[in-house]
DNA sequence: CATGAATGAGAGTTCATTCAT
DNA sequence: GATGAATGAACTCTCATTCAT
């Protein structure tokens, strides 16, 4: 679908928006980094927003498979850790788009919409998962699924952004530590009383 | 400390960076919105970064009092809700700076540093709080304070950013709902077994 | 004639035009260096050109006395050295105006006119001097006075500008060396055959 | 080496710096005079200083040939006149750079260095010439070569600047007059006693 | 009489984009 | 299908100058 040239341009673009943000990423620098002429960008993607849209399309295609082959065992701790790992891996490998979605203001509608898909997808998945657990009496029926689901999402989300935006060591944790401690800890309480 | 003119300029600036981000906020539009001549901005703040620094200074001054008069009752649910409310109120009323801290890349060092202060402050406060609770046996000694503290922070953080960046209704919660459900729910588990 | 404030401003102005030239000397920096408010300059001198004119006026007043008390002995070498020393001392102590006269283009008519006065004055003086020498048969009657006079002027002029504009050591001579060698050497030939 | 566009821009630039000096020559006016868009200047020369550097480079290339094919006959008058003519022709055809070198203060180091090359070159050449004359006993061995050489340079230099900067008729001489009178007169004395 | 605050014009420069080839 | 050259709009910032006090 993408020609070699287009691929090179998008890769350069993504790398630069991670470093500098969308506004500060100039077409000139994209061209330099991609090793093409600046006007080639416009030939291929019409304008800068077109390039963003192409990058978002790529993101969306891969986002479809975000939870593919993810099996739920019914062991809450294990499942939430796996799910969180999936999420973290996905956003890490799509840093450019995810961060751009946060940093940029609302002009690029496609970007906005795309970035929201991920949490929405996870939310649905988690709701279904918790409902099943509840129907099987594996977690207390008194639990507010909506609350728990959003908390899992926010935890993951907070972790991702902290990791990406803060350099202070007191706020920095690596992924495995996060999963093994923060997520496990959180998950453990869901089944606490059983 | 700030003259009337300086105040007007900073207010205009903050409003515009919320809407458009720092890069896209032009000195011309700031001047228009503030009702001053464009060069007045430079007379007063040297350059655009100087204006940002002035806004950050204002933020830092107010950040000092962020948890002033906040009393901890020892009732975990109540305390975490109060603390979270404080946090959410603070970041909401300093949206411009907090969001800019996230959106902008690392060129404006003062901004970066400033924005990190808030979570660091809350982290310290929460650690002290949990340690005291533990020493008084009000929460289980087996709890990993570090984990719990970061989870509280990430929950709040995730909520704030979701609220500010996502328009999708399925991800939108108002503050009171968040506090009464998500935070209370989270807090309740800390004392579950007692 | 000049108030203290005016004096300070003119001194600052002259120092800065030596360093940076007229265009690059900003009223802001003049004010800083003079220790006055920027608008005080405009109160006192109307505009920047008015300030230049005031500096030129000062120059012209002092230029009147440029060869005051200068006695000619009739000894050509001695006299040309003395005259050259006068010239060099004068232009050295009025560097700001003399250099500005060279560097600036012709917008400031007063400056142009003023700076030309010095060589014109010396030219007249030298012509009278050589004519007298010739009438007294102290130098050959075949000598072209016009030529000799202009050569003396250009020698002095060339020396002054080289000294002020070139840093290369191979082109740098101190004043006494110049007078004792170049001027004496030149003068000696005028009387050579006698 | 230079494209047509670059050539046009440099020509316009040189013309304008002669008229107005470097600082007052705006990129806008250069563009107008060159018949190109203002930003074309920046595309081609990076910035205003880059344009100056390009003009200086051009100057330096031509400066290499400054005394090419100049043959010395051994006839001092003739040789110094030829040499002076060469010098005057070169600086006349490179007025823009030579004058800029004098007018501008020392920020543009390349310009400074370049402008000094010309007198340094002539100085070396003249020293070698006089030494040869001396070794052949065509001029007195008592002559101070250093003095004579610098005097020739200063004479030429003084003439050039007077011509370019002074409008007063009493100081204005055309080139041939200068060469035939002032230089010949000067040269004649070097061989006077022979 | 000097100041502090404000201004308008214009400077150099950058940017996304277009057009001829 | 990609390039090189050129563009126009916009940007940050500087400057001499003015005005109210």
Short mmCIF file of N, CA and C in Angstrom, two decimals, chain D residues 6 12 46 58 62 66 76 94 118 122 132 138 140 155-156 166 168 172 175 192:
data_model
loop_
_atom_site.label_atom_id
_atom_site.label_comp_id
_atom_site.label_asym_id
_atom_site.label_seq_id
_atom_site.Cartn_x
_atom_site.Cartn_y
_atom_site.Cartn_z
N UNK D 6 21.35 33.76 -7.89
CA UNK D 6 22.34 34.15 -6.90
C UNK D 6 23.14 35.36 -7.36
N UNK D 12 22.61 43.05 -6.67
CA UNK D 12 21.70 44.01 -6.01
C UNK D 12 22.24 44.36 -4.63
N UNK D 46 21.15 31.38 3.11
CA UNK D 46 20.89 31.10 4.52
C UNK D 46 20.45 32.33 5.29
N UNK D 58 33.33 35.88 -3.59
CA UNK D 58 33.51 36.36 -4.96
C UNK D 58 34.71 37.32 -5.02
N UNK D 62 38.45 36.84 -7.03
CA UNK D 62 39.03 37.79 -7.97
C UNK D 62 40.29 38.46 -7.43
N UNK D 66 44.81 39.65 -8.61
CA UNK D 66 44.91 41.11 -8.53
C UNK D 66 46.15 41.69 -9.24
N UNK D 76 61.09 52.78 -11.86
CA UNK D 76 60.29 52.94 -10.63
C UNK D 76 59.02 53.74 -10.86
N UNK D 94 35.56 46.76 -6.82
CA UNK D 94 35.05 46.02 -5.67
C UNK D 94 34.71 46.95 -4.53
N UNK D 118 44.13 42.60 0.65
CA UNK D 118 44.60 43.40 -0.47
C UNK D 118 45.84 44.22 -0.09
N UNK D 122 49.71 43.67 -1.50
CA UNK D 122 50.50 44.74 -2.13
C UNK D 122 51.76 45.05 -1.34
N UNK D 132 64.52 44.02 -4.67
CA UNK D 132 65.21 43.69 -5.90
C UNK D 132 65.92 44.93 -6.47
N UNK D 138 69.55 50.03 -8.05
CA UNK D 138 68.79 51.02 -8.81
C UNK D 138 68.19 52.07 -7.90
N UNK D 140 68.75 53.84 -3.83
CA UNK D 140 69.75 53.97 -2.77
C UNK D 140 69.59 52.88 -1.71
N UNK D 155 49.23 56.23 0.53
CA UNK D 155 48.89 57.20 -0.50
C UNK D 155 47.70 56.68 -1.32
N UNK D 156 47.82 55.46 -1.74
CA UNK D 156 46.76 54.87 -2.55
C UNK D 156 45.46 54.73 -1.78
N UNK D 166 34.45 61.78 0.03
CA UNK D 166 34.37 63.24 0.07
C UNK D 166 33.85 63.80 -1.23
N UNK D 168 33.73 67.22 -1.59
CA UNK D 168 34.27 68.56 -1.77
C UNK D 168 35.24 68.61 -2.95
N UNK D 172 38.95 66.49 -4.58
CA UNK D 172 38.62 65.48 -5.58
C UNK D 172 39.59 65.51 -6.77
N UNK D 175 41.54 59.67 -11.31
CA UNK D 175 42.58 58.66 -11.15
C UNK D 175 43.86 58.99 -11.92
N UNK D 192 65.87 59.88 -7.19
CA UNK D 192 66.33 61.26 -7.35
C UNK D 192 67.83 61.43 -7.53
#
